[in-house]
Amino acid sequence: MLITNGKIITWEEPNQILEDQAIYISSGRIVEIGSQDLLQERFPKAERIDAGGQYVMPGNICAHTHFYGAFARGMAIPGPAPKDFPEILEKLWWPLDKSLGFEDVKSSAEVMLLDAIKHGTTTLIDHHASPNAIDGSLDVIARAVADSGLRAVLCYEVTDRDGIDKAKAGIRENMRFIEQISGQRSAGGNIAGTFGLHASLTLSDLTLEACRGAATGDVGFHVHVAEHEADEYDSLNKSGMRVVDRLSKHGILGPKTIVAHAIHIDMKEADLLSESSTWVTHQPRSNMNNGVGVAPVEGLLRAGVKVGLGTDGLSHKMWEEWKTAYLLHKVWHRDPRRFSGDAVVQIGVKNNAALANVFFPEAPFGQITPGAFADLIFVDYHPHTPLTAGNLPWQIIFGFHESMVTSTIVAGKVLMRNRELLTLDEEQVTARARELAPQVWERYNSFVP
Ligand SMILES: [Zn+2]
């Protein structure tokens, strides 16, 4: 495949914006970037994709999401509004995930994947829960991901909140899936697995030990940490330790482990995350929506913690998350110098790419450079001021919108071309979800306390 007539944003170090250059793609990778005339001459038989003067850039990566959350949109929570995050879990998420059967899991994932393709997010790290449909749930999601053509990392969240049998089933589902998918991974598949844990506050020492014991080899974990103070209080009550210390003691941290949020950790916990090379993901829209506080992202970066950017399932519009992070840290510190556009790029582009590489190590992510994965998007943006390699972060924060994404390519396969979806049928996916939603909501109402 030969992509011509685009303004290429390479996101290399240093960033470049190339004009009159073409990108030659073969076997899912970017092979060559060079003079348009020359490459057209050299690869006359390659399928030609004319970018029509749009920006061509690496697809966005979402470091933490929940495909199972699609049915929450527009759903009413009965009774008084939840007053804090523990009540949001008890009154919204826990009864909702109990309401999901396999068909709902599939439909919810399809809605989320469709949203990702339309809005230019090409790799997603998911965290799944469906306690009444555990065994095989990751296969259902994996099939939806494979049909969509996107790239994803999947896991099942182990928790004690539904009893010991379901905790054990969660452990089994993670390891069954990881073992099964690792074969496909070595054959170059677009799906990887990791080991999901809900959060310290719903995990006993016994279950943590069982998870550590089951996750053999160099399997890492994906866990929520200190999203609300309640997680820290619970850990101190249960173990006399703070959350990150407790996870460290159980061998959960490490360079393949993802900790979502890390809002209420202390300096020693930041140290433990840094020393162990554990990943942290920041989800500012979700944090604001839940009223849980602000993660000390700049401090974590300065302490050497690798912080990436996720959506927590809100929608797969990564630039909305960029904008929120950019604004939130300024108002939080009452200082417009905080969290510059470069900091946003550090977490949203560079660190997310490095995190994706943990699971797909064969080629670089997040750059248009020879050898990199051909995960690309076209953006129909027409700046009224000069757009340069240097001011791009601010052009994106103040000018780009996900609706400007017109084409999405993953591993050299076109998933959306000129806003036409080629792998998923939007009408069918949304019709199926609308058909299932009333039943999910009815079951939710029977579970909600
Ligand atoms: Zn989450």
PDB file of N, CA and C and ligand atoms in Angstrom, residues 64 66 224 227 260-261 312, ligand 1:
ATOM      1  N   HIS A  64      -6.090   2.644  29.121  1.00  0.00           N
ATOM      2  CA  HIS A  64      -6.978   1.996  30.104  1.00  0.00           C
ATOM      3  C   HIS A  64      -8.427   2.280  29.735  1.00  0.00           C
ATOM      4  N   HIS A  66     -12.724   0.322  29.502  1.00  0.00           N
ATOM      5  CA  HIS A  66     -13.646  -0.761  29.863  1.00  0.00           C
ATOM      6  C   HIS A  66     -14.658  -0.919  28.735  1.00  0.00           C
ATOM      7  N   HIS A 224      -6.732  -1.332  39.268  1.00  0.00           N
ATOM      8  CA  HIS A 224      -7.045   0.028  39.720  1.00  0.00           C
ATOM      9  C   HIS A 224      -6.359   0.276  41.062  1.00  0.00           C
ATOM     10  N   GLU A 227      -7.960   4.971  43.419  1.00  0.00           N
ATOM     11  CA  GLU A 227      -8.818   5.853  42.619  1.00  0.00           C
ATOM     12  C   GLU A 227      -9.582   6.782  43.561  1.00  0.00           C
ATOM     13  N   ALA A 260      -3.996   1.706  37.234  1.00  0.00           N
ATOM     14  CA  ALA A 260      -4.844   2.799  36.757  1.00  0.00           C
ATOM     15  C   ALA A 260      -5.124   3.782  37.894  1.00  0.00           C
ATOM     16  N   HIS A 261      -5.003   5.047  37.608  1.00  0.00           N
ATOM     17  CA  HIS A 261      -5.351   6.187  38.473  1.00  0.00           C
ATOM     18  C   HIS A 261      -4.229   6.652  39.413  1.00  0.00           C
ATOM     19  N   ASP A 312     -10.812   5.262  30.533  1.00  0.00           N
ATOM     20  CA  ASP A 312     -11.672   4.604  31.521  1.00  0.00           C
ATOM     21  C   ASP A 312     -13.037   4.249  30.916  1.00  0.00           C
TER      22      ASP A 312
HETATM   23 ZN    ZN B   1     -11.013   1.804  35.135  1.00  0.00          ZN
END
